[in-house]
Short mmCIF file of C-alpha atoms and ligand atoms in Angstrom, two decimals:
data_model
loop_
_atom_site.label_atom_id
_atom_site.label_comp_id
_atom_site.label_asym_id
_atom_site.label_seq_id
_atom_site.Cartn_x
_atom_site.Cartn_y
_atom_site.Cartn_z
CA UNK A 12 4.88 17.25 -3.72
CA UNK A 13 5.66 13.70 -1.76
CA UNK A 14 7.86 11.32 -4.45
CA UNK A 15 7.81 14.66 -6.58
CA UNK A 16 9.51 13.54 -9.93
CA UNK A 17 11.50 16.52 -11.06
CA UNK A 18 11.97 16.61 -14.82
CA UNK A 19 14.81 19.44 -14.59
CA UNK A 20 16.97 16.94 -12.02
CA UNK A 21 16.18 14.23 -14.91
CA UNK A 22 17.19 16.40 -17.75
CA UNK A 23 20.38 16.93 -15.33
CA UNK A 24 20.76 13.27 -14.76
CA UNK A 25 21.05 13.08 -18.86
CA UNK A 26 17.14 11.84 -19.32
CA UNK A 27 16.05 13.33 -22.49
CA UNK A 28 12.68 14.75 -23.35
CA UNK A 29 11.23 13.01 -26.50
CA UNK A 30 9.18 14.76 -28.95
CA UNK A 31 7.27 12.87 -31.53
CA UNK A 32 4.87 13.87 -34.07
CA UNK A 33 0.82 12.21 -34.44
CA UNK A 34 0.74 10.78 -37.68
CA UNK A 35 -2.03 12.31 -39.72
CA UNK A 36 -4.03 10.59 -41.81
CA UNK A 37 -7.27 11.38 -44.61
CA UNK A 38 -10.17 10.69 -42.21
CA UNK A 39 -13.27 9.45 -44.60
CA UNK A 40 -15.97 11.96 -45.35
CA UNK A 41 -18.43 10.92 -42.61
CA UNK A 42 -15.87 12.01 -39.95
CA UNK A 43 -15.29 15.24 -41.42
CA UNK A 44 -16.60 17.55 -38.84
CA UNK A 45 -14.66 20.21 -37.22
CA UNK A 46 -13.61 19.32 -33.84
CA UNK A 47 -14.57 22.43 -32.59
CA UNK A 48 -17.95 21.93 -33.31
CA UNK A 49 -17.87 18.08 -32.10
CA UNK A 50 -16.83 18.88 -28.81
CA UNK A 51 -19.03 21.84 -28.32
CA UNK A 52 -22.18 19.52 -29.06
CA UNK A 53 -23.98 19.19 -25.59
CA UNK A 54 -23.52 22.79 -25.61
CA UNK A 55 -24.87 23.37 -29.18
CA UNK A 56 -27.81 21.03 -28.16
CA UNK A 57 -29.01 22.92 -24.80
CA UNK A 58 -28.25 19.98 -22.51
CA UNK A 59 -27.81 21.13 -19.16
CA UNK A 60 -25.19 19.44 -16.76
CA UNK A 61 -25.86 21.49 -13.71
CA UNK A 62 -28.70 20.00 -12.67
CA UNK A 63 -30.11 16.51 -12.66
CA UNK A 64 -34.17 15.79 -12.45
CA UNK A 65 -35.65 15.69 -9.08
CA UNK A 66 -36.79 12.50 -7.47
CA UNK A 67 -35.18 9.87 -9.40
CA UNK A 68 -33.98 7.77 -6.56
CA UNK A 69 -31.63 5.29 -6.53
CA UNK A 70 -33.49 1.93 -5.83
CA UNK A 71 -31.01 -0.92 -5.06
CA UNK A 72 -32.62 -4.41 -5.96
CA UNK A 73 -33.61 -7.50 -4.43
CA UNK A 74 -30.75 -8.78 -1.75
CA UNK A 75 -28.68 -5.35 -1.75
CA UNK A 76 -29.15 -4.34 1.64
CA UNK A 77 -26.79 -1.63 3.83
CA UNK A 78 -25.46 1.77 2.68
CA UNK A 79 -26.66 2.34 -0.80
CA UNK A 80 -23.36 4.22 -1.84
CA UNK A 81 -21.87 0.97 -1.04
CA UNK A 82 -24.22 -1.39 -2.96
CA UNK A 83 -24.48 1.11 -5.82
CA UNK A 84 -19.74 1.10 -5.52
CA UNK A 85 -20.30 -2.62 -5.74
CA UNK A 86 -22.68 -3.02 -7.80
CA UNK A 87 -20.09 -0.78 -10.26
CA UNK A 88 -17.34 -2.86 -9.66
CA UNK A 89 -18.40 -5.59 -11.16
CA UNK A 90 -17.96 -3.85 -14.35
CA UNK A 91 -14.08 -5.00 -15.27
CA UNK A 92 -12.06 -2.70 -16.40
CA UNK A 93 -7.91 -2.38 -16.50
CA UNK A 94 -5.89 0.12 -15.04
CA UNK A 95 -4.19 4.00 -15.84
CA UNK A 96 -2.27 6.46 -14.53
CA UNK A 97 -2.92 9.79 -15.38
CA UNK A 98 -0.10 12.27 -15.39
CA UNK A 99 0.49 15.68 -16.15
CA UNK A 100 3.45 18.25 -16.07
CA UNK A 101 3.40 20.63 -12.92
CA UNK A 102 6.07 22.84 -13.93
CA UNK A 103 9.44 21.04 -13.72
CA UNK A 104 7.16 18.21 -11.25
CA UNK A 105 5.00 15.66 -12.77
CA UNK A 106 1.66 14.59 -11.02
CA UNK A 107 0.36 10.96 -11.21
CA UNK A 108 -3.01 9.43 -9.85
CA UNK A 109 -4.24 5.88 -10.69
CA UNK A 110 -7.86 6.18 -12.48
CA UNK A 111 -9.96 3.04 -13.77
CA UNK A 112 -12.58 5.69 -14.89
CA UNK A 113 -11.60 5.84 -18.32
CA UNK A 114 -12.85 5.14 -21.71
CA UNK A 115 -11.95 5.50 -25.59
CA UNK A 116 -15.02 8.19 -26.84
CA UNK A 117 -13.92 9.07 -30.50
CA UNK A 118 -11.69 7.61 -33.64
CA UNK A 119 -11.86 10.52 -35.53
CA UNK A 120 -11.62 13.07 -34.11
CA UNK A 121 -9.09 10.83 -31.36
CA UNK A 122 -11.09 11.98 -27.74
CA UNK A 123 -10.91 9.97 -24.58
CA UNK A 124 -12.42 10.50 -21.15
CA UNK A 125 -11.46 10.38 -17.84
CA UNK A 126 -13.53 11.18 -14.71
CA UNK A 127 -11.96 12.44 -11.40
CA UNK A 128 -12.66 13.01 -8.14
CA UNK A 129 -13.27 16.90 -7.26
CA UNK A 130 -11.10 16.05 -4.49
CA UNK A 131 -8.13 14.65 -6.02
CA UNK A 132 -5.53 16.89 -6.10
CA UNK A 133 -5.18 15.72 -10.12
CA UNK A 134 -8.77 17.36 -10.66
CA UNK A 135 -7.28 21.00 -9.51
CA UNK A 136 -4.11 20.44 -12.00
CA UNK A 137 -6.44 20.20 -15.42
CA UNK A 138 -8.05 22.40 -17.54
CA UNK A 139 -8.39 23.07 -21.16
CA UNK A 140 -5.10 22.92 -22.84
CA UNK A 141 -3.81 21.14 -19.93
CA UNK A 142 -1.11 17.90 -21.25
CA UNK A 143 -2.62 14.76 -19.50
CA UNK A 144 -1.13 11.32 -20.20
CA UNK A 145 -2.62 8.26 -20.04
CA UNK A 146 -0.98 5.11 -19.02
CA UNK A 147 -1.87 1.68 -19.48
CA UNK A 148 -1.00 -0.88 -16.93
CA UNK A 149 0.69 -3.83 -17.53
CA UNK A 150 -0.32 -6.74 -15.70
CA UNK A 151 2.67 -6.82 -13.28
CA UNK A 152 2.10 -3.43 -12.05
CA UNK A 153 -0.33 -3.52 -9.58
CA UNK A 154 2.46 -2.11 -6.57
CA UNK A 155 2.48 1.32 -9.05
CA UNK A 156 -1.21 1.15 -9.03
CA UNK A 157 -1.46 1.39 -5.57
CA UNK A 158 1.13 3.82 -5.16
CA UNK A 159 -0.39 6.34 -7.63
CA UNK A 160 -3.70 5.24 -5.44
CA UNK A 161 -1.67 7.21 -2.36
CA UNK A 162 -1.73 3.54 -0.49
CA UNK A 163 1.88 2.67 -1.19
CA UNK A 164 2.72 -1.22 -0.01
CA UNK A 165 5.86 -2.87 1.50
CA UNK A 166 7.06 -2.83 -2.45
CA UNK A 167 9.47 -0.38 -2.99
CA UNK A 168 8.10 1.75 -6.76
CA UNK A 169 10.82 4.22 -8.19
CA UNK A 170 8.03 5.43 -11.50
CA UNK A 171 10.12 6.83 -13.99
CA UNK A 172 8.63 9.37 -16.69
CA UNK A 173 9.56 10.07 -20.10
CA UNK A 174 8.54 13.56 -22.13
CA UNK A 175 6.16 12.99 -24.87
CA UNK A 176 4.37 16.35 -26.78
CA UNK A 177 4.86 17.83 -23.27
CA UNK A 178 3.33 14.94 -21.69
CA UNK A 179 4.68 12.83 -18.99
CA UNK A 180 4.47 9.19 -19.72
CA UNK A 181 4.98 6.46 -16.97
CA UNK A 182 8.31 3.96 -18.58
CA UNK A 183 7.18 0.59 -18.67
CA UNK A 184 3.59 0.89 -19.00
CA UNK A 185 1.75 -1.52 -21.66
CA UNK A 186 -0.03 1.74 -23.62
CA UNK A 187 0.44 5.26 -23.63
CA UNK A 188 -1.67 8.19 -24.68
CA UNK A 189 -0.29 11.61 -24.84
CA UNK A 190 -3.44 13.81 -24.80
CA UNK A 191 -4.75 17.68 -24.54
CA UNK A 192 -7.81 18.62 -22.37
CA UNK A 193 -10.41 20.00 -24.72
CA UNK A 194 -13.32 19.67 -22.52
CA UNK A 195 -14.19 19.33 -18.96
CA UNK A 196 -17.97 18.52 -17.82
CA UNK A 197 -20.15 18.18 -14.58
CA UNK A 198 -20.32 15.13 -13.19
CA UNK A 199 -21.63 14.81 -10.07
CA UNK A 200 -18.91 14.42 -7.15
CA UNK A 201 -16.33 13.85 -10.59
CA UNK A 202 -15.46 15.93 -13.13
CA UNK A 203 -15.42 14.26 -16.87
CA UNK A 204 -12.13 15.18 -19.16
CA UNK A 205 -12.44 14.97 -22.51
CA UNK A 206 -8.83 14.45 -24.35
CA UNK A 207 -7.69 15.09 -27.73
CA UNK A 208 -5.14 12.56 -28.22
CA UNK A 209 -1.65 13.89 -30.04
CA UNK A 210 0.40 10.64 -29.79
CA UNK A 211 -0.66 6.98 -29.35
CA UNK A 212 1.78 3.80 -28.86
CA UNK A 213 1.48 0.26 -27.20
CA UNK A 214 3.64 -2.74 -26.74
CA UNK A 215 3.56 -6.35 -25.94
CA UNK A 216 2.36 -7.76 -22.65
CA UNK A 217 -1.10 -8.28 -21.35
CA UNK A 218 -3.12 -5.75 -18.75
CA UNK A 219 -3.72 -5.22 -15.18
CA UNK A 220 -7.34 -5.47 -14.90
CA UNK A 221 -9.16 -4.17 -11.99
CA UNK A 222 -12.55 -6.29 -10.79
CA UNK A 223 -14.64 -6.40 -7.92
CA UNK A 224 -12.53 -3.90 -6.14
CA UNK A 225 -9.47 -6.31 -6.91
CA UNK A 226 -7.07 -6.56 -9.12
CA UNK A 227 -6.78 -9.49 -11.37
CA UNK A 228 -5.04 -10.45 -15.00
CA UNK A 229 -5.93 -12.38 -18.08
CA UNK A 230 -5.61 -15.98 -17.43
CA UNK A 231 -6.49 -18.18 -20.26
CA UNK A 232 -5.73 -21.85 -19.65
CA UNK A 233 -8.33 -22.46 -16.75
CA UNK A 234 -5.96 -25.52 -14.96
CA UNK A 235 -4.40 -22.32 -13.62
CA UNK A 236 -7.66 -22.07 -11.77
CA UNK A 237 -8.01 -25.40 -10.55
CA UNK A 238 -4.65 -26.45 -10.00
CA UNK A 239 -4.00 -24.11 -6.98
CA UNK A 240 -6.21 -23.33 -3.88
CA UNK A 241 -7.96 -19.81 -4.66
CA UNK A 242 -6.51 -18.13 -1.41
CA UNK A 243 -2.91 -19.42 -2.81
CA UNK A 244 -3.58 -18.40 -6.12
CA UNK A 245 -5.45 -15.10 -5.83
CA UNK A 246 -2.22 -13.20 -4.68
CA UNK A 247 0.32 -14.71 -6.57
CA UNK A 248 -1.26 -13.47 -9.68
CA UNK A 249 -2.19 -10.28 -8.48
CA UNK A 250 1.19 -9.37 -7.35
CA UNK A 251 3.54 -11.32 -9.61
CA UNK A 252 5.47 -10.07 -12.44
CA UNK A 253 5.23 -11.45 -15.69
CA UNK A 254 7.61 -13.45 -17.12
CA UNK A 255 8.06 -14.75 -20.88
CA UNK A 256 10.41 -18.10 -21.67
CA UNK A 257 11.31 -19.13 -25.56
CA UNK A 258 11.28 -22.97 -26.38
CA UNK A 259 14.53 -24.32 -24.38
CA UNK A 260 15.21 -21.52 -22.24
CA UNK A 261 16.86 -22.30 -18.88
CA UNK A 262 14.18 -20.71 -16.62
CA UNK A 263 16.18 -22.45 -13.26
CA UNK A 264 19.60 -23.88 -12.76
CA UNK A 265 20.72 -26.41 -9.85
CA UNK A 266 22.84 -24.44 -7.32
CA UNK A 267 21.84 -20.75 -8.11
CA UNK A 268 20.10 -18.80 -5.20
CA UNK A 269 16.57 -19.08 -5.45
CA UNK A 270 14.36 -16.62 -3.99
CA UNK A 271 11.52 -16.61 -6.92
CA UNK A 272 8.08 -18.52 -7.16
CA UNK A 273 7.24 -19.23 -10.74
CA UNK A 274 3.60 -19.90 -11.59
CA UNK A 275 3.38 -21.56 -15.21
CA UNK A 276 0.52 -20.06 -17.03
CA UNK A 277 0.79 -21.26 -20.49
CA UNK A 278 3.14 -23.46 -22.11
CA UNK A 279 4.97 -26.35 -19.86
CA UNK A 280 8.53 -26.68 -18.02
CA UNK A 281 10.80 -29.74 -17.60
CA UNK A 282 12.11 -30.15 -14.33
CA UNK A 283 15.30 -32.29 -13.52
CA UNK A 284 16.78 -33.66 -10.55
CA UNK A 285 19.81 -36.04 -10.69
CA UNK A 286 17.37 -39.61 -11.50
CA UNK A 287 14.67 -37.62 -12.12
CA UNK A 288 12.72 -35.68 -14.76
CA UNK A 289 8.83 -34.49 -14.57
CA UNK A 290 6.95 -31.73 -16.88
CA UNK A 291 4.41 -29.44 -14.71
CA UNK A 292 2.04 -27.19 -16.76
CA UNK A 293 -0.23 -24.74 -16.32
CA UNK A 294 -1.51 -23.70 -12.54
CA UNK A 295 1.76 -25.62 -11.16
CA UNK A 296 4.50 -23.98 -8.94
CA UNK A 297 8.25 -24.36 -9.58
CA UNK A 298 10.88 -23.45 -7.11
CA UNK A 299 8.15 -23.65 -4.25
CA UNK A 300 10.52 -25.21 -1.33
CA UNK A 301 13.34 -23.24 -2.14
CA UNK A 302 11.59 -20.15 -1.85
CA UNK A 303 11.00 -20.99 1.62
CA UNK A 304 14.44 -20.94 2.80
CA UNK A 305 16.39 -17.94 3.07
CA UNK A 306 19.57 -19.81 1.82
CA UNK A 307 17.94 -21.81 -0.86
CA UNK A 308 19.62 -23.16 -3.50
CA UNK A 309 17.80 -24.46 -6.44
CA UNK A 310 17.56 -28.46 -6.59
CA UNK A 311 16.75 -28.76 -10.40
CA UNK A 312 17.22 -27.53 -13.39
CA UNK A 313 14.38 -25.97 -15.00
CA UNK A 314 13.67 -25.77 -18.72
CA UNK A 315 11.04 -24.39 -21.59
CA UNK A 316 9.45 -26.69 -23.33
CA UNK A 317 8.05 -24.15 -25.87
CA UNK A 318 6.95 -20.96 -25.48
CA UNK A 319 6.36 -20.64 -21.46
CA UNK A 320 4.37 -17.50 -19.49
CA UNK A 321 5.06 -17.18 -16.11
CA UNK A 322 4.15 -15.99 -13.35
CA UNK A 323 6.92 -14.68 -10.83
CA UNK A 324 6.82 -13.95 -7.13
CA UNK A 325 9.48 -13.03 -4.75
CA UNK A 326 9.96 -14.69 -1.57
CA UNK A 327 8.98 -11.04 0.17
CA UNK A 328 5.82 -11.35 -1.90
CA UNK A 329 5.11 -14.68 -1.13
CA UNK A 330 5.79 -14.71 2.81
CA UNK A 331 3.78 -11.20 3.13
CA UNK A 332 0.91 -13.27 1.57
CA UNK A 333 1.16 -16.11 3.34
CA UNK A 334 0.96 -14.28 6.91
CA UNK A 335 -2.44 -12.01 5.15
CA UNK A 336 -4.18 -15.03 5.06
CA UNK A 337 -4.00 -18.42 6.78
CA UNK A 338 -5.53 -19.86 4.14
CA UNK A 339 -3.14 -19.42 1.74
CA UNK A 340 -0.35 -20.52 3.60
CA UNK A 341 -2.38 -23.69 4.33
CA UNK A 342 -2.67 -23.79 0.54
CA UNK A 343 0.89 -23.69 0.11
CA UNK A 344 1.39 -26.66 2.62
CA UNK A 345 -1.40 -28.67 0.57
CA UNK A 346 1.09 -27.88 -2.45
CA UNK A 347 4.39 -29.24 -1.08
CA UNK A 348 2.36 -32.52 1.06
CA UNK A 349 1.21 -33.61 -2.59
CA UNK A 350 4.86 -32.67 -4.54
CA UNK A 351 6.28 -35.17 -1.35
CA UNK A 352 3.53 -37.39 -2.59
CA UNK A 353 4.70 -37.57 -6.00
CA UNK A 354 8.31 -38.00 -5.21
CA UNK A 355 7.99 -40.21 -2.15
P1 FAD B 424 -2.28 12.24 -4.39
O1 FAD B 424 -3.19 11.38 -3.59
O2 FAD B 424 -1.56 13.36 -3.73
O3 FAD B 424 -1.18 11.36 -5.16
C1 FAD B 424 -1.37 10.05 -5.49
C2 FAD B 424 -0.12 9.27 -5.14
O4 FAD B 424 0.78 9.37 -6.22
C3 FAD B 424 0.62 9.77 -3.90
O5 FAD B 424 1.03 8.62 -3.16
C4 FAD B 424 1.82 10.50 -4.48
O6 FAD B 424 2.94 10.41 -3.63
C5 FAD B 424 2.07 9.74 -5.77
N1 FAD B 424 2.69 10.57 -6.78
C6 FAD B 424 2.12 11.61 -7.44
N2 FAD B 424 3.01 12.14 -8.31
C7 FAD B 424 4.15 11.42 -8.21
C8 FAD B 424 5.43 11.47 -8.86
N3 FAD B 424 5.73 12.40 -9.75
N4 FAD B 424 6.35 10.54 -8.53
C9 FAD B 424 6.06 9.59 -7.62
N5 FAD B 424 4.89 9.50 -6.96
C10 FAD B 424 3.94 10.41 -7.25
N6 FAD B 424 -9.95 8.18 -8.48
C11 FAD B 424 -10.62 8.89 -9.42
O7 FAD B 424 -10.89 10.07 -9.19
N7 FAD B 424 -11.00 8.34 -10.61
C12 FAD B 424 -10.75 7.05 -10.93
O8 FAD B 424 -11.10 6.59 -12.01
C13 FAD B 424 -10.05 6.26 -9.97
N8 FAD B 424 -9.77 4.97 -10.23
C14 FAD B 424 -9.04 4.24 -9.34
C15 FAD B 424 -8.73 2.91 -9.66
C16 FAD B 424 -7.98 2.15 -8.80
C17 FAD B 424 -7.65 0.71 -9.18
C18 FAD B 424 -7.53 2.71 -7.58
C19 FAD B 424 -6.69 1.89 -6.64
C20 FAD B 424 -7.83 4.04 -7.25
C21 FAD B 424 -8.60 4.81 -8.13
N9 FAD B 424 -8.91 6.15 -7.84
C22 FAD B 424 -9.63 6.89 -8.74
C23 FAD B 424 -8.47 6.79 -6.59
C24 FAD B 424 -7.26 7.71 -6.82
O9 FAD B 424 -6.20 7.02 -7.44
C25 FAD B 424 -6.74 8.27 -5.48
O10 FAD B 424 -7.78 8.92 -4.81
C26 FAD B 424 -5.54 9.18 -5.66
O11 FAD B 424 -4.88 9.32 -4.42
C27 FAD B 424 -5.90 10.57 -6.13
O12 FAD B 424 -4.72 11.25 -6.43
P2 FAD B 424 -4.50 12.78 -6.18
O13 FAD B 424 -4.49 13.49 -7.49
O14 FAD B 424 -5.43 13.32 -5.12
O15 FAD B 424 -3.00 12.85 -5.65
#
C-alpha cells in the first residue's frame, strides 16, 4: 500500500489505540423497531436493485449540450456538499479514500451512507461487519482531500490516524464517525454502504465544502467577496488554513520573518507602522509585500481588534497560485498599486 499507515509501527512509536464506548440512550416508542428488521426493509418489501426499468433515458435540458455523463457530473455538482475520508483497518494498514457521496440516513437507529466507486480499491475492502470511519473535513484541509483523492499536490500531507471501536479516524478532522457496515446495496457503477454508527464526536472549526467540482468554505461577511479580485481570492481560500485571533492578540510583529498571507474574514486588525496606524477588515490582505520577498521581514505590527478569523497562506501557496493563473497575480498587483495609493 503507497503512504501505507502502519498501526503496529504506531503502537511501536508509543501511539495508543483509544477505545470508547456509544452512549446509549431510551429511544422514544416510535423508533422502537429492531434494527434488524429496519435494515432488511427493501428486502422485506420485494424491491429489486438488480435491475432498473428499460427506456428511461436520461434527457439533459435546454443549453446542456456535449457528453451527457458530463452534463449529468455537472449538473450533480452543483449540489454542495462538504468533504470525508473514509477509512478502514487493513490488518495492521489503514486505507483512506476521499468521498463527498455521503449522507446522514437514520437517528435512531444511527445509519449513514456512503456510495463508492466499484473501482476504488476502498469498495473491495468493505463488507458487512467491516469498521469504516468517517471523517469530516475541516475547512483547511483541502491538500488531504486531494491526497486521499490519489492526486497528491506540491503540499507535503503526513495523515495521522487514531484507533476508535476498531476504527481508524483521520487526527485533526472537524467530525468523526466510527461506524459498522450493516448493509451494502446496488447502485449502478457505486455500491451504497449503509453504517451503523458506534461512536460520534465533533469539534470547533467550520467545513471544507466541495461545489461545482471545487472546493470552497463558509464565508459569511460578503466584503470578503468584493474586496479581492475572484481569481486572487478563489485560491487563497481554497487552500489556506484557518486561523482564529482573541481580542488583542498580536497576529504580526515588526522584524519577525514573514512568509504568511493573512486574509481577514471576520472581525478587524490594527496595523502599525512607526507614524502610522490603519484598521483593514474583512476581504483585506495583511503581510501582502512581505510575502513576496524571500527575506521579508514584517514592517508592522499587527493586532486583534476583537475576535479575528483568518485566513492563512504560505508564500509556497501563494507563488504556486500566482504562476496557475495570470489573473491572479495581476490581482495581487491591483492589491499592492492601491495599498501604495493609500500610503503615498
Ligand atoms: P487509492 O486511490 O489507492 O488511494 C487513495 C489515496 O489515498 C492514494 O493516494 C493513497 O496513497 C492514499 N492513502 C490511502 N491510504 C493511506 C494511508 N493509510 N496513509 C496515507 N495515504 C493513504 N469516489 C467515490 O467513489 N465516492 C465519492 O463519494 C467520491 N467523492 C470524492 C470527492 C472529492 C472532493 C474528490 C476529490 C474525490 C472523490 N472521489 C469519490 C474519488 C476518490 O477519492 C478516488 O477515486 C480515490 O482515489 C479512490 O480511492 P481508492 O480506494 O481507489 O484508493
Amino acid at each position: 500500500m503507497p503512504d501505507g499507515f502502519n498501526l503496529q509501527r504506531e503502537a511501536e512509536r508509543g501511539v495508543e489505540s483509544v477505545g470508547v464506548m456509544a452512549v446509549q440512550r431510551e429511544a422514544p416508542e416510535e423508533f422502537e423497531v429492531a434494527i434488524a428488521s429496519a435494515i432488511a426493509a427493501p428486502e422485506a418489501f420485494g424491491a429489486s436493485f438488480d435491475e432498473l426499468p428499460a427506456g428511461d433515458e436520461l434527457e439533459l435540458g435546454a443549453g446542456l449540450e456535449g457528453d451527457p455523463a458530463i452534463a449529468f457530473r455537472r449538473t450533480l455538482g452543483m449540489f454542495a456538499t462538504g468533504v470525508t475520508i473514509l477509512t478502514t483497518r487493513v490488518g495492521e494498514n489503514v486505507h483512506g479514500m476521499t468521498a463527498n457521496a455521503f449522507m446522514s440516513v437514520s437517528l435512531r437507529p444511527p445509519l449513514v451512507l456512503v456510495s463508492i466507486d466499484r473501482r476504488a480499491r476502498m469498495n473491495d475492502l468493505l463488507h458487512e461487519g467491516t469498521r469504516l470511519g468517517v471523517n469530516v473535513l475541516e475547512a483547511g484541509q483541502a491538500a488531504l482531500s486531494d491526497h486521499f483523492a490519489g492526486r497528491p499536490g506540491a503540499e507535503d500531507v503526513e495523515p495521522r490516524f487514531e484507533l476508535v471501536h476498531d476504527t481508524p479516524l483521520v487526527e485533526g478532522a472537524l467530525a468523526h464517525l466510527a461506524t459498522r457496515i450493516v448493509r451494502s446495496y446496488w447502485g449502478g457503477d457505486h455500491s451504497l454502504f449503509l453504517g451503523q454508527v458506534v461512536y460520534a464526536r465533533y469539534g470547533e472549526g467550520e467545513p471544507l465544502l466541495f461545489h461545482g467540482g471545487r472546493y470552497e468554505r463558509l464565508v459569511r461577511d460578503q466584503r470578503v467577496f468584493s474586496a479581492l479580485p475572484h481569481e486572487l481570492l478563489e485560491p487563497i481560500l481554497a487552500h489556506g488554513v484557518e486561523r482564529r485571533y482573541e481580542d488583542g492578540a498580536a497576529i504580526m510583529r515588526r522584524g519577525e520573518p514573514g512568509s504568511e498571507l493573512l486574509l481577514v474574514v471576520e472581525g478587524e486588525v490594527r496595523v502599525e507602522r512607526p507614524g502610522r496606524s490603519l484598521m483593514l477588515g474583512p476581504g483585506e490582505l495583511v503581510g501582502e509585500i512581505e510575502v513576496l520577498d524571500p527575506v521579508g521581514k514584517r514592517i508592522a505590527d499587527v493586532t486583534a481588534v476583537g475576535p479575528v478569523r483568518c485566513v492563512v497562506v504560505t508564500r509556497e501557496q501563494l507563488v504556486a497560485a500566482l504562476e496557475a493563473d495570470p489573473r491572479a497575480a495581476v490581482g495581487l498587483i491591483e492589491v499592492l498599486a492601491s495599498r501604495f495609493r493609500e500610503t503615498a
